[in-house]
PDB file of C-alpha atoms in Angstrom:
ATOM      1  CA  UNK A   1       0.910  -4.291 -14.727  1.00 65.00           C
ATOM      2  CA  UNK A   2       1.817  -0.558 -15.851  1.00 66.00           C
ATOM      3  CA  UNK A   3       5.468  -0.283 -15.834  1.00 67.00           C
ATOM      4  CA  UNK A   4       5.450  -3.722 -18.002  1.00 69.00           C
ATOM      5  CA  UNK A   5       3.605  -1.688 -20.627  1.00 75.00           C
ATOM      6  CA  UNK A   6       5.857   0.898 -20.712  1.00 72.00           C
ATOM      7  CA  UNK A   7       8.858  -1.393 -20.485  1.00 72.00           C
ATOM      8  CA  UNK A   8       7.788  -3.024 -23.409  1.00 75.00           C
ATOM      9  CA  UNK A   9       7.239  -0.267 -25.804  1.00 76.00           C
ATOM     10  CA  UNK A  10      10.452   1.693 -24.330  1.00 73.00           C
ATOM     11  CA  UNK A  11      12.647  -2.074 -26.070  1.00 73.00           C
ATOM     12  CA  UNK A  12      11.408  -0.437 -29.934  1.00 79.00           C
ATOM     13  CA  UNK A  13      11.267   3.506 -28.719  1.00 76.00           C
ATOM     14  CA  UNK A  14      14.767   3.064 -27.469  1.00 73.00           C
ATOM     15  CA  UNK A  15      15.622   1.103 -31.219  1.00 74.00           C
ATOM     16  CA  UNK A  16      14.001   4.505 -32.823  1.00 79.00           C
ATOM     17  CA  UNK A  17      15.215   7.269 -31.008  1.00 77.00           C
ATOM     18  CA  UNK A  18      18.840   8.474 -30.379  1.00 80.00           C
ATOM     19  CA  UNK A  19      20.486   7.625 -27.280  1.00 76.00           C
ATOM     20  CA  UNK A  20      20.806  11.041 -26.376  1.00 78.00           C
ATOM     21  CA  UNK A  21      16.367  11.455 -25.454  1.00 81.00           C
ATOM     22  CA  UNK A  22      15.981   7.339 -24.783  1.00 80.00           C
ATOM     23  CA  UNK A  23      15.933   8.654 -20.768  1.00 81.00           C
ATOM     24  CA  UNK A  24      13.758  11.114 -21.365  1.00 87.00           C
ATOM     25  CA  UNK A  25      11.367   8.771 -23.614  1.00 85.00           C
ATOM     26  CA  UNK A  26      11.240   6.213 -20.324  1.00 81.00           C
ATOM     27  CA  UNK A  27      11.298   8.920 -17.985  1.00 86.00           C
ATOM     28  CA  UNK A  28       7.984  10.370 -20.182  1.00 88.00           C
ATOM     29  CA  UNK A  29       6.371   6.464 -20.815  1.00 86.00           C
ATOM     30  CA  UNK A  30       7.412   6.111 -16.787  1.00 85.00           C
ATOM     31  CA  UNK A  31       5.153   9.212 -15.792  1.00 89.00           C
ATOM     32  CA  UNK A  32       2.142   8.273 -18.679  1.00 89.00           C
ATOM     33  CA  UNK A  33       1.871   4.218 -17.174  1.00 86.00           C
ATOM     34  CA  UNK A  34       1.480   6.003 -13.618  1.00 86.00           C
ATOM     35  CA  UNK A  35      -1.091   8.387 -14.534  1.00 89.00           C
ATOM     36  CA  UNK A  36      -2.775   4.849 -16.460  1.00 88.00           C
ATOM     37  CA  UNK A  37      -2.655   2.687 -13.231  1.00 87.00           C
ATOM     38  CA  UNK A  38      -3.527   5.965 -10.977  1.00 87.00           C
ATOM     39  CA  UNK A  39      -6.527   6.674 -12.162  1.00 89.00           C
ATOM     40  CA  UNK A  40      -7.601   3.496 -13.954  1.00 87.00           C
ATOM     41  CA  UNK A  41      -7.830   2.982  -9.890  1.00 86.00           C
ATOM     42  CA  UNK A  42      -9.769   5.685  -9.057  1.00 86.00           C
ATOM     43  CA  UNK A  43     -12.578   4.868 -11.762  1.00 88.00           C
ATOM     44  CA  UNK A  44     -12.601   1.045 -10.209  1.00 87.00           C
ATOM     45  CA  UNK A  45     -13.427   2.804  -6.843  1.00 84.00           C
ATOM     46  CA  UNK A  46     -15.759   5.457  -8.375  1.00 84.00           C
ATOM     47  CA  UNK A  47     -17.845   2.278 -10.063  1.00 84.00           C
ATOM     48  CA  UNK A  48     -17.566  -0.358  -6.984  1.00 84.00           C
ATOM     49  CA  UNK A  49     -17.766   2.342  -4.313  1.00 79.00           C
ATOM     50  CA  UNK A  50     -19.410   4.920  -4.988  1.00 78.00           C
ATOM     51  CA  UNK A  51     -16.970   7.571  -3.932  1.00 73.00           C
ATOM     52  CA  UNK A  52     -17.471  10.807  -5.223  1.00 74.00           C
ATOM     53  CA  UNK A  53     -14.088  12.475  -5.583  1.00 70.00           C
ATOM     54  CA  UNK A  54     -15.094  16.100  -5.543  1.00 73.00           C
ATOM     55  CA  UNK A  55     -13.614  18.004  -2.793  1.00 68.00           C
ATOM     56  CA  UNK A  56     -15.299  18.429   0.068  1.00 71.00           C
ATOM     57  CA  UNK A  57     -13.770  22.025   1.532  1.00 70.00           C
ATOM     58  CA  UNK A  58     -15.400  21.431   5.870  1.00 71.00           C
ATOM     59  CA  UNK A  59     -13.610  17.853   5.772  1.00 71.00           C
ATOM     60  CA  UNK A  60     -10.255  19.115   4.919  1.00 71.00           C
ATOM     61  CA  UNK A  61      -8.872  20.239   9.264  1.00 76.00           C
ATOM     62  CA  UNK A  62     -10.430  16.782   9.368  1.00 75.00           C
ATOM     63  CA  UNK A  63      -8.441  14.650   6.585  1.00 73.00           C
ATOM     64  CA  UNK A  64      -5.190  16.697   7.661  1.00 77.00           C
ATOM     65  CA  UNK A  65      -5.175  15.267  10.711  1.00 77.00           C
ATOM     66  CA  UNK A  66      -6.330  11.531   9.910  1.00 75.00           C
ATOM     67  CA  UNK A  67      -3.600  11.576   6.450  1.00 79.00           C
ATOM     68  CA  UNK A  68      -0.333  12.892   8.021  1.00 84.00           C
ATOM     69  CA  UNK A  69       1.072  10.487   9.808  1.00 84.00           C
ATOM     70  CA  UNK A  70       0.727   7.715   6.644  1.00 83.00           C
ATOM     71  CA  UNK A  71       2.803  11.292   4.734  1.00 87.00           C
ATOM     72  CA  UNK A  72       4.791  11.410   7.459  1.00 89.00           C
ATOM     73  CA  UNK A  73       5.060   7.661   7.603  1.00 90.00           C
ATOM     74  CA  UNK A  74       5.397   6.979   3.381  1.00 89.00           C
ATOM     75  CA  UNK A  75       8.256   9.507   2.928  1.00 92.00           C
ATOM     76  CA  UNK A  76      10.684   8.391   5.187  1.00 93.00           C
ATOM     77  CA  UNK A  77      10.782   4.356   3.765  1.00 91.00           C
ATOM     78  CA  UNK A  78      10.184   6.446   0.370  1.00 91.00           C
ATOM     79  CA  UNK A  79      14.070   8.254   1.803  1.00 92.00           C
ATOM     80  CA  UNK A  80      15.404   5.009   3.319  1.00 93.00           C
ATOM     81  CA  UNK A  81      14.698   2.917   0.396  1.00 91.00           C
ATOM     82  CA  UNK A  82      16.238   5.510  -2.099  1.00 92.00           C
ATOM     83  CA  UNK A  83      18.584   7.132   0.103  1.00 94.00           C
ATOM     84  CA  UNK A  84      21.284   5.047   0.177  1.00 94.00           C
ATOM     85  CA  UNK A  85      21.629   4.690  -4.028  1.00 94.00           C
ATOM     86  CA  UNK A  86      21.834   8.641  -3.939  1.00 93.00           C
ATOM     87  CA  UNK A  87      25.071   9.090  -1.362  1.00 96.00           C
ATOM     88  CA  UNK A  88      26.854   5.666  -2.514  1.00 95.00           C
ATOM     89  CA  UNK A  89      26.751   7.488  -6.248  1.00 93.00           C
ATOM     90  CA  UNK A  90      27.442  11.092  -4.700  1.00 94.00           C
ATOM     91  CA  UNK A  91      30.224   9.402  -2.076  1.00 94.00           C
ATOM     92  CA  UNK A  92      31.677   6.624  -3.380  1.00 92.00           C
ATOM     93  CA  UNK A  93      31.832   5.610  -7.320  1.00 90.00           C
ATOM     94  CA  UNK A  94      29.309   5.299 -10.472  1.00 89.00           C
ATOM     95  CA  UNK A  95      30.297   1.429 -10.295  1.00 90.00           C
ATOM     96  CA  UNK A  96      29.574   1.102  -6.856  1.00 91.00           C
ATOM     97  CA  UNK A  97      25.995   2.251  -7.269  1.00 93.00           C
ATOM     98  CA  UNK A  98      25.316   0.481 -10.046  1.00 91.00           C
ATOM     99  CA  UNK A  99      26.080  -3.365  -8.273  1.00 92.00           C
ATOM    100  CA  UNK A 100      24.402  -2.373  -5.395  1.00 95.00           C
ATOM    101  CA  UNK A 101      21.207  -0.846  -6.712  1.00 94.00           C
ATOM    102  CA  UNK A 102      21.111  -3.999  -9.048  1.00 92.00           C
ATOM    103  CA  UNK A 103      21.964  -6.388  -5.953  1.00 94.00           C
ATOM    104  CA  UNK A 104      19.233  -3.904  -4.172  1.00 95.00           C
ATOM    105  CA  UNK A 105      16.281  -4.345  -6.575  1.00 92.00           C
ATOM    106  CA  UNK A 106      16.956  -8.453  -6.530  1.00 93.00           C
ATOM    107  CA  UNK A 107      16.600  -8.884  -3.026  1.00 94.00           C
ATOM    108  CA  UNK A 108      14.078  -6.567  -3.430  1.00 92.00           C
ATOM    109  CA  UNK A 109      11.911  -7.619  -6.149  1.00 90.00           C
ATOM    110  CA  UNK A 110      12.602 -11.257  -3.378  1.00 93.00           C
ATOM    111  CA  UNK A 111      10.547  -9.619  -0.959  1.00 92.00           C
ATOM    112  CA  UNK A 112       6.966  -9.137  -3.090  1.00 89.00           C
ATOM    113  CA  UNK A 113       5.235 -11.972  -2.113  1.00 91.00           C
ATOM    114  CA  UNK A 114       6.293 -10.704   0.797  1.00 91.00           C
ATOM    115  CA  UNK A 115       4.891  -7.564   0.701  1.00 89.00           C
ATOM    116  CA  UNK A 116       1.497  -9.543  -0.752  1.00 89.00           C
ATOM    117  CA  UNK A 117       0.524 -11.459   2.692  1.00 89.00           C
ATOM    118  CA  UNK A 118       1.151  -7.915   4.750  1.00 88.00           C
ATOM    119  CA  UNK A 119      -1.196  -6.196   2.336  1.00 87.00           C
ATOM    120  CA  UNK A 120      -3.727  -8.429   2.109  1.00 88.00           C
ATOM    121  CA  UNK A 121      -3.576  -8.854   6.154  1.00 88.00           C
ATOM    122  CA  UNK A 122      -4.094  -5.725   6.682  1.00 85.00           C
ATOM    123  CA  UNK A 123      -7.512  -5.620   6.948  1.00 86.00           C
ATOM    124  CA  UNK A 124      -8.253  -8.300   9.124  1.00 88.00           C
ATOM    125  CA  UNK A 125      -5.073  -6.635  11.623  1.00 86.00           C
ATOM    126  CA  UNK A 126      -7.234  -3.665  11.480  1.00 81.00           C
ATOM    127  CA  UNK A 127     -10.010  -5.847  12.394  1.00 85.00           C
ATOM    128  CA  UNK A 128      -8.058  -7.007  14.748  1.00 82.00           C
ATOM    129  CA  UNK A 129      -7.080  -3.819  15.837  1.00 78.00           C
ATOM    130  CA  UNK A 130      -9.969  -2.347  16.876  1.00 78.00           C
ATOM    131  CA  UNK A 131      -9.843  -3.858  20.517  1.00 79.00           C
ATOM    132  CA  UNK A 132      -6.317  -2.806  21.089  1.00 74.00           C
ATOM    133  CA  UNK A 133      -3.109  -3.295  19.464  1.00 76.00           C
ATOM    134  CA  UNK A 134      -2.207  -5.528  21.836  1.00 75.00           C
ATOM    135  CA  UNK A 135      -4.807  -7.865  19.676  1.00 79.00           C
ATOM    136  CA  UNK A 136      -3.755  -6.674  16.571  1.00 81.00           C
ATOM    137  CA  UNK A 137      -0.046  -8.196  17.723  1.00 79.00           C
ATOM    138  CA  UNK A 138      -1.136 -11.478  18.403  1.00 82.00           C
ATOM    139  CA  UNK A 139      -3.233 -11.615  15.703  1.00 84.00           C
ATOM    140  CA  UNK A 140       0.013 -11.056  13.348  1.00 83.00           C
ATOM    141  CA  UNK A 141       1.967 -13.128  14.969  1.00 84.00           C
ATOM    142  CA  UNK A 142      -0.495 -15.974  14.333  1.00 88.00           C
ATOM    143  CA  UNK A 143       1.088 -15.085  10.157  1.00 88.00           C
ATOM    144  CA  UNK A 144       4.494 -14.773  11.195  1.00 90.00           C
ATOM    145  CA  UNK A 145       5.907 -18.582   9.993  1.00 92.00           C
ATOM    146  CA  UNK A 146       5.459 -19.266   6.718  1.00 92.00           C
ATOM    147  CA  UNK A 147       6.860 -15.356   5.972  1.00 93.00           C
ATOM    148  CA  UNK A 148      10.127 -16.101   8.753  1.00 95.00           C
ATOM    149  CA  UNK A 149      10.378 -19.667   6.663  1.00 96.00           C
ATOM    150  CA  UNK A 150      10.196 -18.006   3.106  1.00 96.00           C
ATOM    151  CA  UNK A 151      12.396 -15.193   4.353  1.00 96.00           C
ATOM    152  CA  UNK A 152      14.682 -17.675   5.182  1.00 96.00           C
ATOM    153  CA  UNK A 153      14.775 -19.491   2.674  1.00 97.00           C
ATOM    154  CA  UNK A 154      14.861 -17.158  -0.456  1.00 96.00           C
ATOM    155  CA  UNK A 155      18.222 -15.477   1.162  1.00 96.00           C
ATOM    156  CA  UNK A 156      20.190 -18.967   0.452  1.00 96.00           C
ATOM    157  CA  UNK A 157      18.619 -18.960  -2.589  1.00 96.00           C
ATOM    158  CA  UNK A 158      19.272 -15.626  -3.698  1.00 96.00           C
ATOM    159  CA  UNK A 159      23.447 -16.373  -1.643  1.00 96.00           C
ATOM    160  CA  UNK A 160      23.421 -19.021  -4.775  1.00 95.00           C
ATOM    161  CA  UNK A 161      22.265 -17.467  -7.488  1.00 93.00           C
ATOM    162  CA  UNK A 162      23.731 -14.794  -6.958  1.00 94.00           C
ATOM    163  CA  UNK A 163      26.901 -16.101 -10.276  1.00 92.00           C
ATOM    164  CA  UNK A 164      24.213 -16.042 -12.069  1.00 91.00           C
ATOM    165  CA  UNK A 165      23.371 -12.243 -12.455  1.00 88.00           C
ATOM    166  CA  UNK A 166      26.770 -11.551 -15.785  1.00 88.00           C
ATOM    167  CA  UNK A 167      24.472 -14.708 -17.154  1.00 87.00           C
ATOM    168  CA  UNK A 168      21.491 -12.950 -16.723  1.00 80.00           C
ATOM    169  CA  UNK A 169      21.915  -8.786 -17.093  1.00 78.00           C
ATOM    170  CA  UNK A 170      25.868  -9.392 -18.900  1.00 81.00           C
ATOM    171  CA  UNK A 171      29.136  -9.745 -17.339  1.00 87.00           C
ATOM    172  CA  UNK A 172      28.789  -5.806 -16.603  1.00 82.00           C
ATOM    173  CA  UNK A 173      27.205  -6.628 -13.855  1.00 85.00           C
ATOM    174  CA  UNK A 174      29.370  -9.263 -12.396  1.00 90.00           C
ATOM    175  CA  UNK A 175      30.318  -6.411  -9.333  1.00 89.00           C
ATOM    176  CA  UNK A 176      26.482  -7.404  -8.534  1.00 93.00           C
ATOM    177  CA  UNK A 177      27.737 -10.910  -7.402  1.00 95.00           C
ATOM    178  CA  UNK A 178      29.193  -9.699  -4.137  1.00 96.00           C
ATOM    179  CA  UNK A 179      26.553  -7.174  -3.874  1.00 95.00           C
ATOM    180  CA  UNK A 180      23.267  -9.134  -3.664  1.00 96.00           C
ATOM    181  CA  UNK A 181      24.852 -12.652  -1.973  1.00 97.00           C
ATOM    182  CA  UNK A 182      25.264  -9.257   1.203  1.00 97.00           C
ATOM    183  CA  UNK A 183      22.227  -8.824   0.327  1.00 97.00           C
ATOM    184  CA  UNK A 184      20.211 -11.735   0.742  1.00 97.00           C
ATOM    185  CA  UNK A 185      19.680 -11.753   4.005  1.00 97.00           C
ATOM    186  CA  UNK A 186      17.822  -8.164   3.529  1.00 96.00           C
ATOM    187  CA  UNK A 187      14.637 -10.341   3.945  1.00 96.00           C
ATOM    188  CA  UNK A 188      14.689 -12.124   6.961  1.00 96.00           C
ATOM    189  CA  UNK A 189      16.050  -9.182   8.517  1.00 96.00           C
ATOM    190  CA  UNK A 190      13.693  -6.723   7.326  1.00 96.00           C
ATOM    191  CA  UNK A 191      10.601  -9.009   8.503  1.00 95.00           C
ATOM    192  CA  UNK A 192      10.072  -7.598  12.837  1.00 94.00           C
ATOM    193  CA  UNK A 193      10.527  -4.343  10.218  1.00 95.00           C
ATOM    194  CA  UNK A 194       7.542  -5.168   8.643  1.00 93.00           C
ATOM    195  CA  UNK A 195       5.678  -7.056  11.087  1.00 91.00           C
ATOM    196  CA  UNK A 196       5.336  -4.938  13.535  1.00 91.00           C
ATOM    197  CA  UNK A 197       4.700  -2.023  11.385  1.00 90.00           C
ATOM    198  CA  UNK A 198       1.312  -4.026  10.748  1.00 89.00           C
ATOM    199  CA  UNK A 199       0.585  -4.234  13.458  1.00 88.00           C
ATOM    200  CA  UNK A 200       1.257  -0.853  14.717  1.00 87.00           C
ATOM    201  CA  UNK A 201      -1.049  -0.114  11.334  1.00 84.00           C
ATOM    202  CA  UNK A 202      -3.767  -1.697  12.332  1.00 82.00           C
ATOM    203  CA  UNK A 203      -3.901  -0.705  15.630  1.00 79.00           C
ATOM    204  CA  UNK A 204      -4.172   2.715  15.346  1.00 79.00           C
ATOM    205  CA  UNK A 205      -0.631   3.642  16.149  1.00 85.00           C
ATOM    206  CA  UNK A 206       0.554   5.603  12.550  1.00 86.00           C
ATOM    207  CA  UNK A 207       2.006   8.789  14.377  1.00 88.00           C
ATOM    208  CA  UNK A 208       3.999   6.482  16.854  1.00 89.00           C
ATOM    209  CA  UNK A 209       4.506   4.429  13.050  1.00 91.00           C
ATOM    210  CA  UNK A 210       5.652   7.837  11.334  1.00 92.00           C
ATOM    211  CA  UNK A 211       7.661   8.375  14.314  1.00 93.00           C
ATOM    212  CA  UNK A 212       9.874   5.081  14.407  1.00 94.00           C
ATOM    213  CA  UNK A 213      10.882   5.365  10.176  1.00 95.00           C
ATOM    214  CA  UNK A 214      11.735   8.877  10.606  1.00 95.00           C
ATOM    215  CA  UNK A 215      14.418   7.722  13.441  1.00 96.00           C
ATOM    216  CA  UNK A 216      15.280   4.771  10.238  1.00 95.00           C
ATOM    217  CA  UNK A 217      15.556   6.552   8.083  1.00 96.00           C
ATOM    218  CA  UNK A 218      17.500   9.181   9.426  1.00 96.00           C
ATOM    219  CA  UNK A 219      19.998   6.745  11.452  1.00 97.00           C
ATOM    220  CA  UNK A 220      20.180   5.425   8.124  1.00 97.00           C
ATOM    221  CA  UNK A 221      21.846   8.800   5.897  1.00 97.00           C
ATOM    222  CA  UNK A 222      24.258   9.232   9.257  1.00 98.00           C
ATOM    223  CA  UNK A 223      25.303   5.518   9.462  1.00 98.00           C
ATOM    224  CA  UNK A 224      25.723   5.798   4.994  1.00 97.00           C
ATOM    225  CA  UNK A 225      27.420   9.411   5.197  1.00 97.00           C
ATOM    226  CA  UNK A 226      29.782   7.692   8.208  1.00 97.00           C
ATOM    227  CA  UNK A 227      30.504   4.428   6.549  1.00 97.00           C
ATOM    228  CA  UNK A 228      29.902   4.439   2.609  1.00 96.00           C
ATOM    229  CA  UNK A 229      33.559   6.610   2.595  1.00 95.00           C
ATOM    230  CA  UNK A 230      35.404   3.891   4.607  1.00 94.00           C
ATOM    231  CA  UNK A 231      33.807   0.839   2.867  1.00 95.00           C
ATOM    232  CA  UNK A 232      31.652   1.552   0.305  1.00 94.00           C
ATOM    233  CA  UNK A 233      28.498  -0.247  -0.959  1.00 95.00           C
ATOM    234  CA  UNK A 234      29.444  -2.588   2.140  1.00 96.00           C
ATOM    235  CA  UNK A 235      29.298  -0.087   4.114  1.00 97.00           C
ATOM    236  CA  UNK A 236      25.699   0.879   2.908  1.00 96.00           C
ATOM    237  CA  UNK A 237      24.730  -2.647   2.979  1.00 97.00           C
ATOM    238  CA  UNK A 238      26.148  -2.663   7.186  1.00 97.00           C
ATOM    239  CA  UNK A 239      24.109   0.865   7.313  1.00 97.00           C
ATOM    240  CA  UNK A 240      21.302  -0.673   6.014  1.00 97.00           C
ATOM    241  CA  UNK A 241      21.013  -3.844   8.530  1.00 98.00           C
ATOM    242  CA  UNK A 242      22.229  -1.556  11.662  1.00 97.00           C
ATOM    243  CA  UNK A 243      18.971   0.832  10.908  1.00 97.00           C
ATOM    244  CA  UNK A 244      16.325  -2.280  10.057  1.00 97.00           C
ATOM    245  CA  UNK A 245      18.150  -3.958  13.616  1.00 97.00           C
ATOM    246  CA  UNK A 246      17.423  -1.039  15.007  1.00 97.00           C
ATOM    247  CA  UNK A 247      13.449   0.062  13.618  1.00 97.00           C
ATOM    248  CA  UNK A 248      12.816  -3.137  14.976  1.00 96.00           C
ATOM    249  CA  UNK A 249      14.193  -2.824  18.187  1.00 95.00           C
ATOM    250  CA  UNK A 250      11.801  -0.063  18.549  1.00 94.00           C
ATOM    251  CA  UNK A 251       9.123  -0.620  17.571  1.00 93.00           C
ATOM    252  CA  UNK A 252       9.565  -4.587  19.765  1.00 91.00           C
ATOM    253  CA  UNK A 253       9.306  -1.294  23.015  1.00 91.00           C
ATOM    254  CA  UNK A 254       6.961   0.309  21.769  1.00 85.00           C
ATOM    255  CA  UNK A 255       4.390  -2.613  21.261  1.00 81.00           C
ATOM    256  CA  UNK A 256       5.686  -3.565  24.396  1.00 81.00           C
ATOM    257  CA  UNK A 257       4.793  -0.957  26.535  1.00 77.00           C
ATOM    258  CA  UNK A 258       1.298  -0.884  24.819  1.00 66.00           C
ATOM    259  CA  UNK A 259       0.473  -4.421  25.646  1.00 62.00           C
ATOM    260  CA  UNK A 260       1.533  -3.077  29.286  1.00 62.00           C
ATOM    261  CA  UNK A 261      -1.389  -0.552  29.322  1.00 57.00           C
TER     262      UNK A 261
END
């Protein structure tokens, strides 16, 4: 909602401002929206849970030990998700980067129901994980059928509606049609990694997860550096799919070892 509000504010401003300052105006509105959302969330936490946000220096070391894995894992995941667009713009063309970015964003939006389901399930996965990562894994498996059906179905939908992109966004986005058809199966390909990732979080294995996500980010960078100069955005799609499958494979092996233990 804050981003939507920023976008709605930007529309009339864009008509009034000179083209040279529109980017700065959008950046300022985006930061303001993010800061407002963060402030509101902190206010709700303080009101409903009575949390005091004053720093407790005595617990700083423990908090850093507990939080480093989340910080590293989150940074690695962000790098993994965004680095291909940057490399595509640098190693290929801006047109290819634009088409790929639009298609990736559409596929990413199609994953929102899946991400919402997993976010809602995290507290229950945590409770199951109190008895070990294998209990967290068993609980996560019970949730799998519906997301599996959804991601398979949405992949087909994205493939067939890709041709509507120019009608919705304008003819300049016609190159994104083929890119979206290539990326239509991203929600399905990323499903195993997302479920295994949730399992490790619930089983208190954030350090292992951070390491796997770091490997995935590094592999994605290397594959993009090799594939983009040869095949453009198609190489970026291939790099993303390979990195997803490698991360899923490592997570499966890791959790299998936890089950044996």
